Amino acid sequence: MWNDLFVALALVLVIEGMLPFLSPQRMREAMLSIARMDDRILRITGLLSMLAGVGLLYLVH
């Protein structure tokens, strides 16, 4: 179980690092755009992201 958790964490770090590595300017623009978003929109986006992740986990397992 711990091994799977560390594999998942490693994959998250690889995926999260791709955008700043490939296009740092777009990453800055995205972060500025996110900083200007309303809290409600950010919460809804986070919730949808979590639900998509849970759904994907359900499909994979």
Coordinates of C-alpha atoms in Angstrom, one line a residue:
M1 CA 0.0 0.0 0.0
W2 CA 2.7 2.5 0.9
N3 CA 4.5 1.7 -2.3
D4 CA 1.4 2.5 -4.3
L5 CA 1.0 5.8 -2.4
F6 CA 4.6 6.8 -3.2
V7 CA 4.2 5.8 -6.9
A8 CA 1.0 8.0 -7.1
L9 CA 2.8 10.9 -5.4
A10 CA 5.7 10.5 -7.8
L11 CA 3.4 10.6 -10.8
V12 CA 1.6 13.7 -9.5
L13 CA 5.0 15.5 -9.2
V14 CA 6.0 14.5 -12.7
I15 CA 2.7 15.6 -14.2
E16 CA 2.7 18.9 -12.1
G17 CA 6.2 19.6 -13.2
M18 CA 5.6 19.2 -16.9
L19 CA 3.9 22.6 -17.6
P20 CA 6.5 24.8 -15.9
F21 CA 9.2 22.8 -17.6
L22 CA 7.7 22.9 -21.1
S23 CA 6.2 26.4 -21.0
P24 CA 7.1 28.6 -18.0
Q25 CA 5.4 31.7 -19.4
R26 CA 2.1 29.9 -19.8
M27 CA 2.4 28.6 -16.3
R28 CA 2.8 32.1 -15.0
E29 CA -0.2 33.2 -17.0
A30 CA -2.2 30.3 -15.6
M31 CA -1.2 31.1 -12.0
L32 CA -2.1 34.8 -12.4
S33 CA -5.5 33.8 -13.9
I34 CA -6.1 31.4 -11.0
A35 CA -5.2 34.1 -8.5
R36 CA -7.8 36.4 -9.9
M37 CA -10.6 33.7 -9.8
D38 CA -13.4 33.9 -7.3
D39 CA -13.2 31.5 -4.3
R40 CA -16.4 29.9 -5.3
I41 CA -15.1 29.0 -8.8
L42 CA -11.9 27.6 -7.3
R43 CA -13.9 25.5 -4.9
I44 CA -16.2 24.1 -7.6
T45 CA -13.1 23.4 -9.8
G46 CA -11.4 21.6 -6.9
L47 CA -14.5 19.6 -6.2
L48 CA -14.9 18.6 -9.9
S49 CA -11.2 17.6 -10.0
M50 CA -11.6 15.4 -6.9
L51 CA -14.7 13.8 -8.3
A52 CA -13.0 13.1 -11.6
G53 CA -10.1 11.6 -9.7
V54 CA -12.3 9.4 -7.6
G55 CA -14.2 8.3 -10.7
L56 CA -10.9 7.4 -12.5
L57 CA -9.8 5.4 -9.5
Y58 CA -13.1 3.5 -9.5
L59 CA -12.6 2.7 -13.2
V60 CA -9.0 1.6 -12.8
H61 CA -9.7 -0.6 -9.8

